[in-house]
Amino acid sequence: MHNEIERILISEEEIQNKCSEIGGELSREYENSFPLAICVLKGAMPFMSDLVKRMDIHLEMDFMDVSSYAGMRSTGEVKIEKDLDTQVEGRDLLIIEDIIDSGRTLNYLVDLFKYRKANSIKIVTLLDKPAGRYAQIKADTVGFEVPDEFVVGYGLDYNEKYRNLPYIGVLKPEIYSGKND
Ligand code: 5GP
């Protein structure tokens, strides 16, 4: 798999250190709360998993699946594939995302959770790609800023592959053009 990666942008060690740093901050912030950590599937799964293990407080976890991407392109339309099992009314929400690109997904989720009367909403994203922004949305916590490139690994896929890489990288161009199929 490694030989399909052109270069590594963020190493496994950098990601793990960042999870410890953010986990520590969130633990202090939510010390007296019982937040609901919401994993935006599928991409945020590895980040959520590592992050909550570094949070030394009581929290609840739930999972939501929304889609706006097919292949390498955002379709512009956000669709709920799987809703939460938990009521969010009156809860302190921690939305855990893999990457904010256009911002459409998070914009949609924040509006939805406001409508459902959450007490507070905080956005934690591992990656931020500000160049791709379309919707007016800003994360409260950002792990790393990335350039305007399509990245894979640590939850992020290209046609469902590469999610299990422990780092964030860029694929070789021939992988996208299908020459390797
Ligand atoms: P947004 O709604 O902010 O445009 O996009 C959010 C979702 O699009 C992310 O959760 C992620 O699944 C996908 N996405 C955005 N940029 C990238 C990228 O560079 N690589 C991959 N693999 N997915 C991306």
Tab-separated table of N, CA and C in Angstrom, residues 25-174:
chain	number	residue	atom	x	y	z
A	25	GLU	N	-6.897	19.008	26.488
A	25	GLU	CA	-7.644	20.281	26.503
A	25	GLU	C	-9.134	20.038	26.717
A	26	LEU	N	-9.666	19.062	25.978
A	26	LEU	CA	-11.115	18.787	26.070
A	26	LEU	C	-11.476	18.238	27.448
A	27	SER	N	-10.589	17.452	28.031
A	27	SER	CA	-10.860	16.894	29.365
A	27	SER	C	-11.017	18.013	30.388
A	28	ARG	N	-10.158	19.029	30.273
A	28	ARG	CA	-10.258	20.160	31.217
A	28	ARG	C	-11.542	20.945	30.964
A	29	GLU	N	-11.839	21.148	29.689
A	29	GLU	CA	-13.000	21.960	29.335
A	29	GLU	C	-14.334	21.314	29.730
A	30	TYR	N	-14.398	19.985	29.619
A	30	TYR	CA	-15.672	19.289	29.868
A	30	TYR	C	-15.668	18.512	31.185
A	31	GLU	N	-14.807	18.947	32.116
A	31	GLU	CA	-14.642	18.276	33.393
A	31	GLU	C	-15.963	18.098	34.137
A	32	ASN	N	-16.793	19.146	34.092
A	32	ASN	CA	-18.043	19.105	34.866
A	32	ASN	C	-19.261	18.861	33.986
A	33	SER	N	-19.036	18.276	32.833
A	33	SER	CA	-20.134	18.041	31.895
A	33	SER	C	-20.121	16.558	31.543
A	34	PHE	N	-21.128	16.103	30.837
A	34	PHE	CA	-21.149	14.719	30.345
A	34	PHE	C	-21.434	14.838	28.844
A	35	PRO	N	-20.382	15.266	28.071
A	35	PRO	CA	-20.626	15.587	26.661
A	35	PRO	C	-20.992	14.361	25.830
A	36	LEU	N	-21.664	14.639	24.730
A	36	LEU	CA	-21.964	13.604	23.735
A	36	LEU	C	-20.991	13.804	22.583
A	37	ALA	N	-20.061	12.857	22.431
A	37	ALA	CA	-19.097	12.931	21.328
A	37	ALA	C	-19.721	12.269	20.101
A	38	ILE	N	-19.841	13.035	19.035
A	38	ILE	CA	-20.493	12.535	17.822
A	38	ILE	C	-19.455	12.301	16.738
A	39	CYS	N	-19.297	11.056	16.340
A	39	CYS	CA	-18.349	10.697	15.290
A	39	CYS	C	-19.058	10.792	13.941
A	40	VAL	N	-18.504	11.616	13.054
A	40	VAL	CA	-19.091	11.709	11.713
A	40	VAL	C	-18.431	10.621	10.856
A	41	LEU	N	-19.225	9.582	10.592
A	41	LEU	CA	-18.720	8.407	9.859
A	41	LEU	C	-18.526	8.712	8.384
A	42	LYS	N	-17.705	7.917	7.663
A	42	LYS	CA	-16.861	6.936	8.283
A	42	LYS	C	-15.512	7.536	8.663
A	43	GLY	N	-15.202	8.682	8.034
A	43	GLY	CA	-13.848	9.234	8.096
A	43	GLY	C	-13.302	9.553	9.476
A	44	ALA	N	-14.185	9.959	10.404
A	44	ALA	CA	-13.692	10.408	11.716
A	44	ALA	C	-13.485	9.253	12.692
A	45	MET	N	-13.734	8.028	12.245
A	45	MET	CA	-13.666	6.887	13.173
A	45	MET	C	-12.290	6.720	13.846
A	46	PRO	N	-11.174	6.689	13.102
A	46	PRO	CA	-9.875	6.529	13.767
A	46	PRO	C	-9.546	7.693	14.717
A	47	PHE	N	-9.881	8.918	14.302
A	47	PHE	CA	-9.602	10.101	15.127
A	47	PHE	C	-10.426	10.049	16.415
A	48	MET	N	-11.715	9.783	16.281
A	48	MET	CA	-12.582	9.685	17.468
A	48	MET	C	-12.046	8.609	18.417
A	49	SER	N	-11.683	7.467	17.858
A	49	SER	CA	-11.214	6.349	18.671
A	49	SER	C	-9.962	6.735	19.472
A	50	ASP	N	-9.000	7.369	18.823
A	50	ASP	CA	-7.770	7.759	19.521
A	50	ASP	C	-8.022	8.905	20.497
A	51	LEU	N	-8.866	9.856	20.083
A	51	LEU	CA	-9.111	11.047	20.904
A	51	LEU	C	-9.802	10.703	22.227
A	52	VAL	N	-10.868	9.911	22.164
A	52	VAL	CA	-11.623	9.634	23.409
A	52	VAL	C	-10.775	8.851	24.414
A	53	LYS	N	-9.806	8.080	23.902
A	53	LYS	CA	-8.943	7.327	24.823
A	53	LYS	C	-8.021	8.258	25.613
A	54	ARG	N	-7.851	9.496	25.105
A	54	ARG	CA	-7.027	10.484	25.812
A	54	ARG	C	-7.878	11.454	26.617
A	55	MET	N	-9.167	11.183	26.727
A	55	MET	CA	-10.044	12.072	27.505
A	55	MET	C	-10.394	11.389	28.821
A	56	ASP	N	-9.956	12.062	29.871
A	56	ASP	CA	-10.042	11.473	31.203
A	56	ASP	C	-11.317	11.945	31.919
A	57	ILE	N	-12.447	11.862	31.241
A	57	ILE	CA	-13.730	12.309	31.813
A	57	ILE	C	-14.810	11.324	31.369
A	58	HIS	N	-16.010	11.445	31.949
A	58	HIS	CA	-17.133	10.651	31.445
A	58	HIS	C	-17.680	11.311	30.197
A	59	LEU	N	-17.919	10.519	29.176
A	59	LEU	CA	-18.556	11.047	27.968
A	59	LEU	C	-19.380	9.937	27.338
A	60	GLU	N	-20.303	10.356	26.487
A	60	GLU	CA	-21.116	9.387	25.752
A	60	GLU	C	-20.711	9.477	24.282
A	61	MET	N	-20.804	8.365	23.576
A	61	MET	CA	-20.439	8.373	22.154
A	61	MET	C	-21.634	7.988	21.281
A	62	ASP	N	-21.736	8.649	20.144
A	62	ASP	CA	-22.736	8.234	19.162
A	62	ASP	C	-22.143	8.459	17.763
A	63	PHE	N	-22.831	7.933	16.771
A	63	PHE	CA	-22.288	7.919	15.415
A	63	PHE	C	-23.336	8.392	14.420
A	64	MET	N	-22.874	9.208	13.481
A	64	MET	CA	-23.801	9.713	12.472
A	64	MET	C	-23.120	9.559	11.120
A	65	ASP	N	-23.859	9.088	10.139
A	65	ASP	CA	-23.268	8.941	8.804
A	65	ASP	C	-23.958	9.892	7.839
A	66	VAL	N	-23.176	10.831	7.321
A	66	VAL	CA	-23.700	11.756	6.318
A	66	VAL	C	-22.787	11.694	5.104
A	67	SER	N	-23.336	11.939	3.928
A	67	SER	CA	-22.478	11.884	2.742
A	67	SER	C	-22.654	13.122	1.885
A	68	SER	N	-21.530	13.603	1.369
A	68	SER	CA	-21.590	14.683	0.382
A	68	SER	C	-20.546	14.443	-0.693
A	69	TYR	N	-19.827	13.322	-0.561
A	69	TYR	CA	-18.741	13.037	-1.489
A	69	TYR	C	-19.004	11.759	-2.266
A	70	ALA	N	-18.608	11.759	-3.532
A	70	ALA	CA	-18.573	10.526	-4.325
A	70	ALA	C	-17.245	10.574	-5.058
A	71	GLY	N	-16.345	9.628	-4.784
A	71	GLY	CA	-15.003	9.671	-5.383
A	71	GLY	C	-14.241	10.852	-4.827
A	72	MET	N	-13.754	11.757	-5.700
A	72	MET	CA	-12.961	12.889	-5.232
A	72	MET	C	-13.766	14.183	-5.212
A	73	ARG	N	-15.068	14.114	-5.468
A	73	ARG	CA	-15.829	15.353	-5.612
A	73	ARG	C	-16.959	15.460	-4.605
A	74	SER	N	-17.113	16.662	-4.064
A	74	SER	CA	-18.248	16.937	-3.196
A	74	SER	C	-19.463	17.128	-4.101
A	75	THR	N	-20.562	16.478	-3.756
A	75	THR	CA	-21.760	16.609	-4.589
A	75	THR	C	-22.518	17.887	-4.247
A	76	GLY	N	-22.161	18.515	-3.111
A	76	GLY	CA	-22.837	19.748	-2.720
A	76	GLY	C	-24.107	19.480	-1.928
A	77	GLU	N	-24.561	18.246	-1.925
A	77	GLU	CA	-25.796	17.912	-1.225
A	77	GLU	C	-25.456	16.991	-0.060
A	78	VAL	N	-25.932	17.324	1.139
A	78	VAL	CA	-25.636	16.493	2.307
A	78	VAL	C	-26.842	15.608	2.593
A	79	LYS	N	-26.571	14.339	2.793
A	79	LYS	CA	-27.657	13.372	3.016
A	79	LYS	C	-27.365	12.585	4.295
A	80	ILE	N	-28.383	12.401	5.142
A	80	ILE	CA	-28.181	11.569	6.342
A	80	ILE	C	-28.320	10.110	5.932
A	81	GLU	N	-27.240	9.342	6.128
A	81	GLU	CA	-27.276	7.902	5.839
A	81	GLU	C	-27.642	7.129	7.109
A	82	LYS	N	-27.163	7.652	8.262
A	82	LYS	CA	-27.509	7.053	9.562
A	82	LYS	C	-27.590	8.174	10.590
A	83	ASP	N	-28.731	8.242	11.263
A	83	ASP	CA	-28.916	9.306	12.259
A	83	ASP	C	-28.407	8.836	13.632
A	84	LEU	N	-28.326	9.767	14.572
A	84	LEU	CA	-27.924	9.441	15.939
A	84	LEU	C	-28.989	8.577	16.607
A	85	ASP	N	-28.568	7.813	17.611
A	85	ASP	CA	-29.526	7.057	18.427
A	85	ASP	C	-29.914	7.872	19.665
A	86	THR	N	-29.150	8.935	19.937
A	86	THR	CA	-29.299	9.707	21.172
A	86	THR	C	-30.049	11.013	20.929
A	87	GLN	N	-30.855	11.415	21.894
A	87	GLN	CA	-31.499	12.734	21.850
A	87	GLN	C	-30.451	13.794	22.175
A	88	VAL	N	-30.390	14.870	21.401
A	88	VAL	CA	-29.351	15.873	21.665
A	88	VAL	C	-29.873	17.071	22.471
A	89	GLU	N	-31.187	17.140	22.683
A	89	GLU	CA	-31.763	18.291	23.390
A	89	GLU	C	-31.115	18.468	24.773
A	90	GLY	N	-30.596	19.668	25.014
A	90	GLY	CA	-29.994	19.993	26.312
A	90	GLY	C	-28.581	19.445	26.508
A	91	ARG	N	-28.036	18.742	25.503
A	91	ARG	CA	-26.710	18.124	25.656
A	91	ARG	C	-25.598	19.032	25.147
A	92	ASP	N	-24.403	18.807	25.694
A	92	ASP	CA	-23.201	19.483	25.189
A	92	ASP	C	-22.584	18.564	24.139
A	93	LEU	N	-22.550	19.038	22.907
A	93	LEU	CA	-22.123	18.184	21.796
A	93	LEU	C	-20.691	18.479	21.372
A	94	LEU	N	-19.979	17.420	21.100
A	94	LEU	CA	-18.630	17.525	20.539
A	94	LEU	C	-18.689	16.820	19.188
A	95	ILE	N	-18.718	17.588	18.135
A	95	ILE	CA	-18.758	16.959	16.810
A	95	ILE	C	-17.326	16.657	16.389
A	96	ILE	N	-17.037	15.390	16.141
A	96	ILE	CA	-15.678	14.991	15.765
A	96	ILE	C	-15.640	14.701	14.263
A	97	GLU	N	-14.822	15.470	13.542
A	97	GLU	CA	-14.727	15.345	12.077
A	97	GLU	C	-13.304	14.974	11.654
A	98	ASP	N	-13.196	14.378	10.472
A	98	ASP	CA	-11.877	14.097	9.912
A	98	ASP	C	-11.297	15.338	9.240
A	99	ILE	N	-12.105	15.989	8.388
A	99	ILE	CA	-11.607	17.138	7.623
A	99	ILE	C	-12.760	18.098	7.306
A	100	ILE	N	-12.468	19.385	7.340
A	100	ILE	CA	-13.435	20.364	6.826
A	100	ILE	C	-12.880	20.874	5.516
A	101	ASP	N	-13.653	20.673	4.466
A	101	ASP	CA	-13.245	21.134	3.139
A	101	ASP	C	-14.181	22.276	2.740
A	102	SER	N	-15.265	21.969	2.042
A	102	SER	CA	-16.217	23.028	1.674
A	102	SER	C	-16.933	23.560	2.913
A	103	GLY	N	-17.065	22.735	3.924
A	103	GLY	CA	-17.777	23.131	5.144
A	103	GLY	C	-19.257	22.784	5.104
A	104	ARG	N	-19.714	22.235	3.979
A	104	ARG	CA	-21.147	21.949	3.827
A	104	ARG	C	-21.649	20.927	4.855
A	105	THR	N	-20.852	19.876	5.079
A	105	THR	CA	-21.287	18.818	5.997
A	105	THR	C	-21.508	19.391	7.395
A	106	LEU	N	-20.520	20.138	7.880
A	106	LEU	CA	-20.630	20.663	9.250
A	106	LEU	C	-21.681	21.746	9.365
A	107	ASN	N	-21.801	22.552	8.332
A	107	ASN	CA	-22.829	23.578	8.327
A	107	ASN	C	-24.208	22.934	8.509
A	108	TYR	N	-24.403	21.859	7.780
A	108	TYR	CA	-25.657	21.119	7.841
A	108	TYR	C	-25.867	20.537	9.240
A	109	LEU	N	-24.822	19.921	9.793
A	109	LEU	CA	-24.944	19.272	11.103
A	109	LEU	C	-25.178	20.289	12.217
A	110	VAL	N	-24.469	21.405	12.173
A	110	VAL	CA	-24.640	22.428	13.216
A	110	VAL	C	-26.076	22.963	13.179
A	111	ASP	N	-26.586	23.246	11.996
A	111	ASP	CA	-27.980	23.721	11.875
A	111	ASP	C	-28.954	22.681	12.426
A	112	LEU	N	-28.700	21.427	12.088
A	112	LEU	CA	-29.576	20.335	12.535
A	112	LEU	C	-29.583	20.229	14.067
A	113	PHE	N	-28.400	20.286	14.669
A	113	PHE	CA	-28.315	20.118	16.128
A	113	PHE	C	-28.836	21.356	16.872
A	114	LYS	N	-28.722	22.530	16.256
A	114	LYS	CA	-29.334	23.736	16.851
A	114	LYS	C	-30.848	23.575	16.842
A	115	TYR	N	-31.370	23.100	15.731
A	115	TYR	CA	-32.808	22.864	15.583
A	115	TYR	C	-33.290	21.840	16.611
A	116	ARG	N	-32.426	20.870	16.899
A	116	ARG	CA	-32.779	19.834	17.885
A	116	ARG	C	-32.482	20.280	19.318
A	117	LYS	N	-32.138	21.544	19.479
A	117	LYS	CA	-31.986	22.209	20.794
A	117	LYS	C	-30.836	21.677	21.660
A	118	ALA	N	-29.679	21.471	21.040
A	118	ALA	CA	-28.479	21.125	21.826
A	118	ALA	C	-28.150	22.291	22.748
A	119	ASN	N	-27.563	22.013	23.901
A	119	ASN	CA	-27.179	23.087	24.825
A	119	ASN	C	-25.950	23.823	24.297
A	120	SER	N	-24.973	23.077	23.804
A	120	SER	CA	-23.783	23.687	23.217
A	120	SER	C	-23.237	22.756	22.135
A	121	ILE	N	-22.530	23.356	21.177
A	121	ILE	CA	-21.970	22.573	20.064
A	121	ILE	C	-20.533	23.008	19.854
A	122	LYS	N	-19.634	22.031	19.883
A	122	LYS	CA	-18.231	22.336	19.613
A	122	LYS	C	-17.760	21.426	18.477
A	123	ILE	N	-17.016	22.019	17.538
A	123	ILE	CA	-16.508	21.253	16.400
A	123	ILE	C	-15.013	20.983	16.582
A	124	VAL	N	-14.663	19.704	16.536
A	124	VAL	CA	-13.251	19.316	16.626
A	124	VAL	C	-12.916	18.576	15.337
A	125	THR	N	-11.985	19.121	14.565
A	125	THR	CA	-11.612	18.450	13.318
A	125	THR	C	-10.113	18.161	13.307
A	126	LEU	N	-9.752	16.993	12.814
A	126	LEU	CA	-8.330	16.678	12.727
A	126	LEU	C	-7.667	17.578	11.689
A	127	LEU	N	-8.331	17.720	10.513
A	127	LEU	CA	-7.742	18.490	9.418
A	127	LEU	C	-8.661	19.630	8.980
A	128	ASP	N	-8.031	20.695	8.543
A	128	ASP	CA	-8.781	21.813	7.986
A	128	ASP	C	-8.144	22.171	6.643
A	129	LYS	N	-9.007	22.269	5.620
A	129	LYS	CA	-8.530	22.663	4.288
A	129	LYS	C	-9.225	23.980	3.938
A	130	PRO	N	-8.693	25.114	4.444
A	130	PRO	CA	-9.410	26.394	4.304
A	130	PRO	C	-9.632	26.812	2.853
A	131	ALA	N	-8.738	26.381	1.953
A	131	ALA	CA	-8.858	26.795	0.545
A	131	ALA	C	-10.139	26.270	-0.102
A	132	GLY	N	-10.688	25.185	0.444
A	132	GLY	CA	-11.881	24.590	-0.169
A	132	GLY	C	-13.186	25.158	0.352
A	133	ARG	N	-13.103	26.113	1.292
A	133	ARG	CA	-14.302	26.547	2.013
A	133	ARG	C	-15.348	27.212	1.132
A	134	TYR	N	-16.586	26.784	1.321
A	134	TYR	CA	-17.737	27.332	0.613
A	134	TYR	C	-18.711	27.899	1.645
A	135	ALA	N	-19.004	27.095	2.686
A	135	ALA	CA	-19.938	27.530	3.731
A	135	ALA	C	-19.181	28.270	4.836
A	136	GLN	N	-19.860	29.200	5.497
A	136	GLN	CA	-19.276	29.966	6.600
A	136	GLN	C	-19.248	29.093	7.846
A	137	ILE	N	-18.171	28.381	8.040
A	137	ILE	CA	-18.089	27.526	9.223
A	137	ILE	C	-16.646	27.462	9.707
A	138	LYS	N	-16.478	27.467	11.010
A	138	LYS	CA	-15.126	27.458	11.581
A	138	LYS	C	-15.101	26.438	12.708
A	139	ALA	N	-14.072	25.615	12.735
A	139	ALA	CA	-13.962	24.627	13.812
A	139	ALA	C	-13.457	25.317	15.081
A	140	ASP	N	-13.842	24.805	16.235
A	140	ASP	CA	-13.335	25.320	17.503
A	140	ASP	C	-11.928	24.800	17.747
A	141	THR	N	-11.692	23.570	17.321
A	141	THR	CA	-10.365	22.963	17.474
A	141	THR	C	-9.945	22.313	16.154
A	142	VAL	N	-8.748	22.673	15.689
A	142	VAL	CA	-8.204	22.106	14.450
A	142	VAL	C	-6.880	21.425	14.776
A	143	GLY	N	-6.721	20.173	14.336
A	143	GLY	CA	-5.457	19.474	14.542
A	143	GLY	C	-4.370	20.030	13.644
A	144	PHE	N	-4.612	19.959	12.337
A	144	PHE	CA	-3.623	20.401	11.351
A	144	PHE	C	-4.327	21.070	10.172
A	145	GLU	N	-3.668	22.101	9.625
A	145	GLU	CA	-4.153	22.685	8.388
A	145	GLU	C	-3.484	21.953	7.235
A	146	VAL	N	-4.245	21.633	6.181
A	146	VAL	CA	-3.649	20.954	5.026
A	146	VAL	C	-3.834	21.801	3.768
A	147	PRO	N	-2.919	21.638	2.798
A	147	PRO	CA	-3.055	22.393	1.546
A	147	PRO	C	-4.228	21.888	0.713
A	148	ASP	N	-4.519	22.587	-0.355
A	148	ASP	CA	-5.664	22.253	-1.197
A	148	ASP	C	-5.346	21.049	-2.089
A	149	GLU	N	-5.191	19.904	-1.433
A	149	GLU	CA	-4.877	18.665	-2.145
A	149	GLU	C	-5.796	17.591	-1.607
A	150	PHE	N	-6.039	16.554	-2.375
A	150	PHE	CA	-6.854	15.440	-1.914
A	150	PHE	C	-5.986	14.515	-1.077
A	151	VAL	N	-6.344	14.375	0.197
A	151	VAL	CA	-5.526	13.569	1.111
A	151	VAL	C	-6.244	12.273	1.484
A	152	VAL	N	-5.465	11.279	1.840
A	152	VAL	CA	-6.029	9.982	2.266
A	152	VAL	C	-5.326	9.521	3.542
A	153	GLY	N	-5.929	8.521	4.174
A	153	GLY	CA	-5.323	7.906	5.356
A	153	GLY	C	-5.992	8.341	6.649
A	154	TYR	N	-5.789	7.547	7.699
A	154	TYR	CA	-6.321	7.822	9.023
A	154	TYR	C	-7.822	8.170	8.946
A	155	GLY	N	-8.556	7.326	8.245
A	155	GLY	CA	-10.008	7.515	8.125
A	155	GLY	C	-10.445	8.040	6.771
A	156	LEU	N	-9.552	8.785	6.111
A	156	LEU	CA	-9.922	9.396	4.828
A	156	LEU	C	-9.660	8.421	3.684
A	157	ASP	N	-10.631	8.314	2.784
A	157	ASP	CA	-10.564	7.290	1.735
A	157	ASP	C	-10.436	7.877	0.335
A	158	TYR	N	-10.084	6.995	-0.589
A	158	TYR	CA	-10.314	7.248	-2.006
A	158	TYR	C	-11.032	5.997	-2.492
A	159	ASN	N	-12.290	6.151	-2.847
A	159	ASN	CA	-13.133	5.016	-3.224
A	159	ASN	C	-13.047	3.864	-2.209
A	160	GLU	N	-13.164	4.244	-0.940
A	160	GLU	CA	-13.214	3.319	0.214
A	160	GLU	C	-11.867	2.676	0.582
A	161	LYS	N	-10.804	3.001	-0.132
A	161	LYS	CA	-9.490	2.457	0.240
A	161	LYS	C	-8.715	3.481	1.070
A	162	TYR	N	-7.667	3.023	1.732
A	162	TYR	CA	-6.661	3.825	2.455
A	162	TYR	C	-7.113	4.345	3.819
A	163	ARG	N	-8.341	4.031	4.247
A	163	ARG	CA	-8.802	4.537	5.547
A	163	ARG	C	-7.953	3.987	6.690
A	164	ASN	N	-7.361	2.806	6.484
A	164	ASN	CA	-6.614	2.154	7.561
A	164	ASN	C	-5.142	2.553	7.629
A	165	LEU	N	-4.717	3.516	6.827
A	165	LEU	CA	-3.335	4.012	6.971
A	165	LEU	C	-3.222	4.771	8.293
A	166	PRO	N	-2.103	4.620	9.015
A	166	PRO	CA	-1.976	5.336	10.295
A	166	PRO	C	-1.509	6.783	10.143
A	167	TYR	N	-1.298	7.235	8.903
A	167	TYR	CA	-0.824	8.606	8.642
A	167	TYR	C	-1.695	9.246	7.565
A	168	ILE	N	-1.459	10.560	7.327
A	168	ILE	CA	-2.171	11.284	6.265
A	168	ILE	C	-1.187	11.488	5.116
A	169	GLY	N	-1.612	11.117	3.918
A	169	GLY	CA	-0.721	11.255	2.775
A	169	GLY	C	-1.459	11.643	1.505
A	170	VAL	N	-0.653	11.780	0.456
A	170	VAL	CA	-1.187	12.115	-0.869
A	170	VAL	C	-0.887	10.942	-1.783
A	171	LEU	N	-1.876	10.544	-2.577
A	171	LEU	CA	-1.700	9.406	-3.484
A	171	LEU	C	-0.908	9.791	-4.724
A	172	LYS	N	-0.248	8.808	-5.306
A	172	LYS	CA	0.424	9.044	-6.583
A	172	LYS	C	-0.632	9.341	-7.652
A	173	PRO	N	-0.345	10.260	-8.579
A	173	PRO	CA	-1.355	10.658	-9.574
A	173	PRO	C	-1.898	9.479	-10.383
A	174	GLU	N	-1.056	8.476	-10.643
A	174	GLU	CA	-1.539	7.352	-11.473
A	174	GLU	C	-2.646	6.553	-10.781
